[in-house]
Short mmCIF file of C-alpha atoms in Angstrom, two decimals:
data_model
loop_
_atom_site.label_atom_id
_atom_site.label_comp_id
_atom_site.label_asym_id
_atom_site.label_seq_id
_atom_site.Cartn_x
_atom_site.Cartn_y
_atom_site.Cartn_z
CA MET A 1 -7.04 18.91 -13.75
CA SER A 2 -4.42 21.62 -14.19
CA ASP A 3 -3.14 24.05 -11.58
CA ASN A 4 -5.08 26.82 -13.32
CA ASP A 5 -8.29 24.83 -12.95
CA VAL A 6 -7.70 24.64 -9.22
CA ILE A 7 -7.26 28.39 -8.92
CA MET A 8 -10.43 29.00 -10.92
CA ASP A 9 -12.30 26.80 -8.46
CA VAL A 10 -10.93 28.86 -5.59
CA ASP A 11 -12.43 31.94 -7.18
CA GLU A 12 -15.81 30.26 -7.44
CA ILE A 13 -15.77 29.15 -3.81
CA ASP A 14 -14.47 32.34 -2.24
CA PRO A 15 -13.40 35.21 -4.51
CA LYS A 16 -11.82 37.16 -1.66
CA PRO A 17 -8.79 36.04 0.36
CA THR A 18 -9.57 35.43 4.00
CA LYS A 19 -8.45 37.88 6.62
CA PRO A 20 -5.29 36.66 8.39
CA SER A 21 -5.97 35.46 11.90
CA ALA A 22 -4.66 33.04 14.50
CA SER A 23 -5.42 29.37 14.04
CA ASN A 24 -8.19 27.94 16.16
CA LYS A 25 -6.63 26.43 19.27
CA SER A 26 -9.61 24.28 20.29
CA ASN A 27 -8.90 20.57 19.88
CA SER A 28 -5.47 21.52 18.58
CA HIS A 29 -4.10 18.15 19.70
CA LEU A 30 -6.55 16.26 17.49
CA PRO A 31 -5.46 15.31 13.95
CA TRP A 32 -7.67 17.14 11.48
CA ILE A 33 -8.32 13.92 9.58
CA GLU A 34 -10.15 12.77 12.72
CA LYS A 35 -11.59 16.12 13.72
CA TYR A 36 -13.20 16.57 10.31
CA ARG A 37 -13.92 12.91 9.54
CA PRO A 38 -17.47 12.65 8.11
CA GLN A 39 -20.04 11.14 10.45
CA THR A 40 -22.86 10.70 7.92
CA PHE A 41 -23.15 9.86 4.23
CA ALA A 42 -24.08 13.47 3.45
CA ASP A 43 -20.67 14.67 4.67
CA ILE A 44 -18.59 12.31 2.52
CA VAL A 45 -16.59 13.95 -0.27
CA GLY A 46 -16.79 12.43 -3.74
CA ASN A 47 -17.80 9.02 -5.14
CA GLU A 48 -21.46 10.00 -4.89
CA ASP A 49 -22.86 7.04 -6.84
CA THR A 50 -21.22 4.46 -4.60
CA VAL A 51 -22.11 6.37 -1.43
CA SER A 52 -25.75 6.56 -2.51
CA ARG A 53 -25.78 2.79 -3.02
CA LEU A 54 -24.53 2.28 0.53
CA ALA A 55 -27.14 4.73 1.80
CA VAL A 56 -29.78 2.42 0.32
CA PHE A 57 -28.29 -0.47 2.31
CA ALA A 58 -28.58 1.67 5.44
CA ARG A 59 -32.21 2.61 4.77
CA THR A 60 -33.32 -0.95 4.09
CA GLY A 61 -31.20 -2.38 6.89
CA ASN A 62 -30.18 -5.25 4.63
CA ALA A 63 -26.44 -4.74 4.18
CA PRO A 64 -24.35 -7.52 2.62
CA ASN A 65 -20.68 -8.17 3.24
CA ILE A 66 -18.85 -5.47 1.29
CA ILE A 67 -15.45 -4.65 -0.13
CA ILE A 68 -14.64 -1.02 -0.95
CA ALA A 69 -11.56 -0.82 -3.17
CA GLY A 70 -9.74 2.32 -4.23
CA PRO A 71 -6.65 4.49 -3.76
CA PRO A 72 -5.61 5.85 -0.34
CA GLY A 73 -7.34 8.86 1.19
CA VAL A 74 -10.64 8.72 -0.71
CA GLY A 75 -12.90 7.77 2.21
CA LYS A 76 -13.18 3.98 2.06
CA THR A 77 -13.01 3.31 5.79
CA THR A 78 -14.91 6.50 6.61
CA THR A 79 -17.78 5.36 4.40
CA ILE A 80 -17.89 1.97 6.11
CA LEU A 81 -18.00 3.67 9.51
CA CYS A 82 -20.87 5.88 8.33
CA LEU A 83 -22.73 2.78 7.18
CA ALA A 84 -22.15 1.09 10.53
CA ARG A 85 -23.46 4.13 12.43
CA ALA A 86 -26.53 4.34 10.22
CA LEU A 87 -27.29 0.65 10.69
CA LEU A 88 -26.49 0.26 14.38
CA GLY A 89 -27.20 3.65 15.96
CA THR A 90 -26.56 3.55 19.71
CA SER A 91 -25.34 -0.06 19.46
CA PHE A 92 -22.36 1.01 17.33
CA LYS A 93 -19.81 0.81 20.15
CA ASP A 94 -20.71 -2.73 21.19
CA ALA A 95 -21.48 -4.16 17.75
CA VAL A 96 -18.48 -2.99 15.70
CA LEU A 97 -14.95 -4.38 15.63
CA GLU A 98 -12.48 -2.26 13.65
CA LEU A 99 -9.05 -3.62 12.79
CA ASN A 100 -6.21 -2.46 10.58
CA ALA A 101 -5.21 -5.55 8.64
CA SER A 102 -1.77 -4.14 7.86
CA ASN A 103 -1.01 -4.42 11.59
CA ASP A 104 -3.17 -7.45 12.40
CA ARG A 105 -2.55 -9.36 9.19
CA GLY A 106 -1.88 -12.92 10.36
CA ILE A 107 -4.12 -15.91 10.89
CA ASP A 108 -4.09 -15.48 14.69
CA VAL A 109 -6.10 -12.26 14.54
CA VAL A 110 -8.85 -14.08 12.65
CA ARG A 111 -8.84 -17.06 14.99
CA ASN A 112 -8.75 -14.91 18.11
CA LYS A 113 -10.04 -11.33 17.80
CA ILE A 114 -12.48 -11.73 14.90
CA LYS A 115 -13.85 -15.15 15.84
CA MET A 116 -14.28 -14.15 19.50
CA PHE A 117 -16.13 -11.00 18.46
CA ALA A 118 -18.38 -12.96 16.09
CA GLN A 119 -19.26 -15.33 18.94
CA GLN A 120 -20.24 -12.54 21.35
CA LYS A 121 -23.91 -11.99 22.10
CA VAL A 122 -25.04 -8.43 21.38
CA THR A 123 -28.65 -7.28 21.53
CA LEU A 124 -29.52 -5.56 18.25
CA PRO A 125 -32.70 -4.47 16.49
CA ALA A 126 -34.32 -7.08 14.27
CA GLY A 127 -32.49 -7.58 10.98
CA ARG A 128 -29.28 -5.92 12.17
CA HIS A 129 -25.88 -7.60 12.42
CA LYS A 130 -22.59 -7.03 14.16
CA ILE A 131 -20.00 -5.57 11.80
CA VAL A 132 -16.30 -6.40 11.46
CA ILE A 133 -14.37 -3.62 9.68
CA LEU A 134 -11.02 -4.57 8.18
CA ASP A 135 -8.96 -1.66 6.90
CA GLU A 136 -6.19 -2.43 4.38
CA ALA A 137 -7.60 -5.93 4.01
CA ASP A 138 -5.40 -6.57 0.98
CA SER A 139 -2.45 -6.72 3.41
CA MET A 140 -3.73 -9.93 5.01
CA THR A 141 -1.81 -13.13 4.39
CA ASP A 142 -3.41 -15.87 2.29
CA GLY A 143 -3.74 -18.04 5.38
CA ALA A 144 -5.53 -15.26 7.26
CA GLN A 145 -7.85 -14.69 4.31
CA GLN A 146 -8.74 -18.39 4.14
CA ALA A 147 -9.51 -18.36 7.85
CA LEU A 148 -11.58 -15.20 7.38
CA ARG A 149 -13.59 -16.88 4.61
CA ARG A 150 -14.49 -19.74 6.94
CA THR A 151 -15.45 -17.30 9.70
CA MET A 152 -17.64 -15.33 7.29
CA GLU A 153 -19.50 -18.52 6.40
CA LEU A 154 -19.85 -19.76 9.96
CA TYR A 155 -21.22 -16.50 11.42
CA SER A 156 -23.16 -15.18 8.44
CA SER A 157 -26.40 -15.07 10.45
CA THR A 158 -25.02 -12.69 13.09
CA THR A 159 -22.06 -10.81 11.58
CA ARG A 160 -21.32 -8.79 8.47
CA PHE A 161 -17.82 -8.05 7.18
CA ALA A 162 -16.76 -4.76 5.58
CA LEU A 163 -13.32 -4.64 3.98
CA ALA A 164 -11.41 -1.61 2.72
CA ALA A 165 -8.58 -2.29 0.28
CA ASN A 166 -6.33 -0.40 -2.09
CA ASN A 167 -6.22 -3.38 -4.45
CA SER A 168 -9.16 -5.79 -4.42
CA GLU A 169 -7.23 -8.23 -6.63
CA LYS A 170 -5.12 -9.14 -3.59
CA ILE A 171 -8.22 -10.43 -1.81
CA ILE A 172 -8.90 -14.08 -2.55
CA GLU A 173 -11.79 -14.88 -4.88
CA PRO A 174 -13.80 -16.88 -2.29
CA ILE A 175 -14.04 -13.73 -0.15
CA GLN A 176 -14.80 -11.48 -3.12
CA SER A 177 -17.63 -13.80 -4.19
CA ARG A 178 -19.24 -13.39 -0.77
CA CYS A 179 -19.15 -9.59 -0.90
CA ALA A 180 -20.59 -6.69 -2.83
CA VAL A 181 -17.47 -5.14 -4.38
CA LEU A 182 -17.63 -1.34 -4.68
CA ARG A 183 -14.93 0.81 -6.25
CA TYR A 184 -13.80 4.31 -5.32
CA THR A 185 -11.85 6.65 -7.57
CA ARG A 186 -9.46 9.46 -6.71
CA LEU A 187 -11.07 12.71 -5.64
CA THR A 188 -10.94 15.63 -8.05
CA ASP A 189 -8.88 18.73 -7.32
CA ALA A 190 -12.10 20.73 -6.99
CA GLN A 191 -13.49 18.35 -4.35
CA ILE A 192 -10.31 18.47 -2.29
CA LEU A 193 -10.06 22.24 -2.70
CA ALA A 194 -13.56 22.78 -1.35
CA LYS A 195 -12.80 20.67 1.73
CA VAL A 196 -9.46 22.38 2.34
CA ILE A 197 -11.10 25.83 2.25
CA GLU A 198 -13.89 24.59 4.53
CA VAL A 199 -11.33 23.44 7.11
CA CYS A 200 -9.32 26.68 6.81
CA LYS A 201 -12.45 28.67 7.63
CA ALA A 202 -13.43 26.35 10.48
CA GLU A 203 -9.94 26.69 11.97
CA ASN A 204 -9.87 30.47 11.39
CA LEU A 205 -6.69 29.89 9.40
CA SER A 206 -5.47 32.54 6.98
CA TYR A 207 -4.62 31.43 3.47
CA THR A 208 -3.96 32.63 -0.05
CA GLU A 209 -5.53 31.16 -3.16
CA ASP A 210 -2.14 29.92 -4.33
CA GLY A 211 -1.58 28.44 -0.87
CA VAL A 212 -4.65 26.21 -0.84
CA SER A 213 -3.97 25.31 -4.48
CA ALA A 214 -0.51 24.15 -3.37
CA VAL A 215 -2.12 21.92 -0.72
CA VAL A 216 -4.30 20.37 -3.42
CA PHE A 217 -1.27 19.90 -5.68
CA THR A 218 0.67 18.00 -3.01
CA ALA A 219 -2.32 15.76 -2.20
CA GLN A 220 -2.61 14.16 -5.65
CA GLY A 221 -6.24 13.14 -5.10
CA ASP A 222 -5.71 12.01 -1.49
CA LEU A 223 -7.88 14.00 0.92
CA ARG A 224 -6.17 12.52 3.97
CA ALA A 225 -2.81 13.76 2.68
CA ALA A 226 -4.34 17.17 1.95
CA LEU A 227 -5.62 17.61 5.51
CA ASN A 228 -2.38 16.32 7.03
CA ASN A 229 -0.35 18.74 4.90
CA LEU A 230 -2.72 21.58 5.73
CA GLN A 231 -2.48 20.93 9.47
CA ALA A 232 1.32 20.67 9.33
CA THR A 233 1.47 23.99 7.49
CA ALA A 234 -0.87 25.61 10.02
CA GLN A 235 1.20 24.36 12.95
CA GLY A 236 4.47 25.41 11.36
CA PHE A 237 3.51 28.82 9.99
CA SER A 238 -0.11 29.72 10.97
CA HIS A 239 -0.64 30.83 7.37
CA VAL A 240 -1.10 28.84 4.17
CA SER A 241 1.06 30.10 1.30
CA PRO A 242 2.77 28.11 -1.48
CA ASP A 243 6.24 28.55 0.03
CA HIS A 244 5.03 27.35 3.43
CA VAL A 245 3.21 24.35 1.98
CA PHE A 246 6.09 23.13 -0.17
CA LYS A 247 8.55 23.64 2.68
CA VAL A 248 6.41 21.58 5.08
CA CYS A 249 5.82 18.86 2.48
CA ASP A 250 9.51 18.84 1.54
CA GLU A 251 8.63 19.14 -2.14
CA PRO A 252 10.19 21.49 -4.70
CA HIS A 253 8.00 24.30 -5.93
CA PRO A 254 6.52 23.33 -9.33
CA MET A 255 7.81 26.57 -10.87
CA LEU A 256 11.36 25.69 -9.84
CA VAL A 257 11.00 22.27 -11.45
CA ARG A 258 9.60 23.88 -14.58
CA ASN A 259 12.50 26.35 -14.73
CA MET A 260 14.98 23.49 -14.38
CA LEU A 261 13.37 21.47 -17.18
CA GLU A 262 13.18 24.49 -19.48
CA ALA A 263 16.86 25.17 -18.84
CA CYS A 264 17.66 21.55 -19.73
CA ILE A 265 15.69 21.85 -22.96
CA ARG A 266 17.63 25.01 -23.84
CA GLY A 267 20.86 23.20 -23.08
CA ASP A 268 21.69 25.68 -20.31
CA ILE A 269 23.24 23.23 -17.86
CA HIS A 270 24.49 25.97 -15.54
CA GLU A 271 20.98 27.41 -15.13
CA ALA A 272 19.48 23.92 -14.71
CA TYR A 273 22.04 23.08 -12.02
CA LYS A 274 21.29 26.38 -10.29
CA ALA A 275 17.56 25.63 -10.28
CA CYS A 276 18.28 22.12 -9.00
CA ASN A 277 20.24 23.50 -6.06
CA ILE A 278 17.37 25.85 -5.20
CA CYS A 279 14.99 22.85 -5.19
#
């Protein structure tokens, strides 16, 4: 989607710029990716077909082991957490173990943390299972994955495993064969734009159309990056404009890059060098 498409979507969502005002100070210490993390399937942005399939698992209560694969910042772990809440309700806190496999990637975490959790007795409604959530599961070593496969087999009657991965091909085939593999795609500019504007309004944060379009541009389909960049801009300037966004993100303004390339095409090295220095 082009930059012009993004601006057109801004017009459709809110044709008038918001009135400048101070940013909302409530929960200012909380990262916006957590503050605005979806709690239910209905709140998840994008990948509607896959989300609806998981919602069916939640309604029937018969969820298999799952792998959600896709690029960063598209809601893989958030979706798994929504599924766990829908399945477990008030038992969520006691019946869910969430680990980041990029930090806990060795065989010891499987033998200790995961196996101990799988062995714990937790009272759950009939047909429900404890859930182990492994974020960035493709970071696990081969030895850890082999140990995880054995644990999945041994505790299949009491525990389900939900893995989020950027690249499912890095997960060994014996684990993949025991899971429903679901794939997420990058979010569209329009989807990210709508969420960015929603957060701006919730935070009482002033913005221009070009400003929120710049946030979308820097995100490249990653909603987590978009919200992090938006929050950094709000904290640094209390107003979202293109100059503020690109300064916070430490990226050159696209128009400056365009001017530099056009100067190179014309053979105007002096002008290209000048544009490069401005960048």
